[in-house]
mmCIF file of C-alpha atoms in Angstrom:
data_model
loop_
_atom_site.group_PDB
_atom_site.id
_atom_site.type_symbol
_atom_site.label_atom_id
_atom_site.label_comp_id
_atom_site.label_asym_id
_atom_site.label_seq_id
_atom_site.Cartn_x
_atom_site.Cartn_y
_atom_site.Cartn_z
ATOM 1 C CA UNK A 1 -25.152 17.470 6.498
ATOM 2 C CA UNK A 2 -27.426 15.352 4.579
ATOM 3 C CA UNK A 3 -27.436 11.603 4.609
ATOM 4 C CA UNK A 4 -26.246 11.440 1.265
ATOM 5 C CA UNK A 5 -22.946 13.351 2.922
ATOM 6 C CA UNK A 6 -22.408 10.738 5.565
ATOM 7 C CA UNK A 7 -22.884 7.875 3.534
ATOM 8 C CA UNK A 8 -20.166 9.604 0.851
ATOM 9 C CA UNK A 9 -17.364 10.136 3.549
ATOM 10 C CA UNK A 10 -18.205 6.474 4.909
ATOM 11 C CA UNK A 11 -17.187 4.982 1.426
ATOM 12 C CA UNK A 12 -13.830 7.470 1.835
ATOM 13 C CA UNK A 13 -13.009 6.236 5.189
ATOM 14 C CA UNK A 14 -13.707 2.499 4.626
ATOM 15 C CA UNK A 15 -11.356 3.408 1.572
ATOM 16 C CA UNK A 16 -8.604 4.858 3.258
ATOM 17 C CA UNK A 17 -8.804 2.237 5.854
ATOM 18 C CA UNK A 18 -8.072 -0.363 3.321
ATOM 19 C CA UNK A 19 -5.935 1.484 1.926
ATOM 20 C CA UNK A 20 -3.726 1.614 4.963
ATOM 21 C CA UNK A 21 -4.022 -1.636 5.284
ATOM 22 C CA UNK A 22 -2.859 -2.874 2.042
ATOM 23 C CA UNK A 23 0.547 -0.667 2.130
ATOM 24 C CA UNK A 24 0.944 -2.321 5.511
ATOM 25 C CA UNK A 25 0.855 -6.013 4.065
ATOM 26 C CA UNK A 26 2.598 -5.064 0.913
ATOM 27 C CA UNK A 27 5.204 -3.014 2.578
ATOM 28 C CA UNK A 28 5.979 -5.982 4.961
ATOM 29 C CA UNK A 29 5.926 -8.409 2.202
ATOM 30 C CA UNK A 30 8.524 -6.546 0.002
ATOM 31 C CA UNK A 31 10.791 -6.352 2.886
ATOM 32 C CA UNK A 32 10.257 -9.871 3.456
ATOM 33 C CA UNK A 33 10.646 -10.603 -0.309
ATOM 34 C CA UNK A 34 13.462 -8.537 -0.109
ATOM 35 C CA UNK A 35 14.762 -10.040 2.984
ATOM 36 C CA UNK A 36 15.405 -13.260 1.757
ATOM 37 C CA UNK A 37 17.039 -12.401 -1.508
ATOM 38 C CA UNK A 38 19.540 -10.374 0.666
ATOM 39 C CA UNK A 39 20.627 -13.296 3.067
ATOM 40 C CA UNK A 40 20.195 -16.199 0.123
ATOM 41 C CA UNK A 41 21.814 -14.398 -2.698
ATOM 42 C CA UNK A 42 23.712 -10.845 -1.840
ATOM 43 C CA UNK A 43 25.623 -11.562 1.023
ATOM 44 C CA UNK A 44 23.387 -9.718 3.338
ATOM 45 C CA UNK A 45 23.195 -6.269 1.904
ATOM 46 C CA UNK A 46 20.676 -4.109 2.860
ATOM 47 C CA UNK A 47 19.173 -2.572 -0.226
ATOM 48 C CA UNK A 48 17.080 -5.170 -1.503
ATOM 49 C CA UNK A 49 15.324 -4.990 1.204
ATOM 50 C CA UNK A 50 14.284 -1.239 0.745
ATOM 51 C CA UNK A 51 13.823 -2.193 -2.490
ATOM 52 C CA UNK A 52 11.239 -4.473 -1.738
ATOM 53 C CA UNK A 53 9.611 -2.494 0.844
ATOM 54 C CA UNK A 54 9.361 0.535 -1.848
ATOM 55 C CA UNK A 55 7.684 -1.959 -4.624
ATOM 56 C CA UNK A 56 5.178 -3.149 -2.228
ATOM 57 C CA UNK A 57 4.371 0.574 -0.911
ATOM 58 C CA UNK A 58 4.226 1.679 -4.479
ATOM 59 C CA UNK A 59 1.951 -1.005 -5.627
ATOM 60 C CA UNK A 60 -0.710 -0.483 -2.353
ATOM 61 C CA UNK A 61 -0.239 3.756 -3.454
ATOM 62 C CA UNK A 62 -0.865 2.622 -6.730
ATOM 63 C CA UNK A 63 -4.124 0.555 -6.436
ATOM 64 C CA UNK A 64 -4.862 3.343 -3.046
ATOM 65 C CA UNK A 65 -5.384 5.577 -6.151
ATOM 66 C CA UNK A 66 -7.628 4.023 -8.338
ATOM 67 C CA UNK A 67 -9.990 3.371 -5.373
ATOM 68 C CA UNK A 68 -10.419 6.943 -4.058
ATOM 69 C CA UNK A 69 -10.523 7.986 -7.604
ATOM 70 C CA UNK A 70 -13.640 5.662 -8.586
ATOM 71 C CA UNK A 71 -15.397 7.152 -5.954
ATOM 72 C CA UNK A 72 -15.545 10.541 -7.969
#
């Protein structure tokens, strides 16, 4: 392995570290989001909170994407 190597798959696993990251605090946010529209205005139902937490997943896959893919 060259240096060049190492210095490539550092980029990929500060990347996927933020990655992980970011679908953690989205993911948490949208069920928080998601949360309190379920107790404040649907009588405590439970799919606006999966709701939520599938928006903020899908957002951190989303922008997860663009990063690894700028690395090509």
């Amino acid at each position: 392995m060259t240096s060049r190597d190492n210095i490539f798959e550092e980029k990929i696993c500060n990347r996927l570290d933020h990655c992980v990251s970011d679908v953690l605090i989205k993911g948490c946010g949208g069920v928080i989001i998601g949360s309190a529209v379920s107790f404040l205005i649907l009588k405590r139902r439970a799919w606006p909170v999966w709701l939520g937490a599938g928006f903020g997943m899908g957002i951190a896959y989303r922008t997860c994407e663009k990063d690894l893919n700028s690395l090509k």
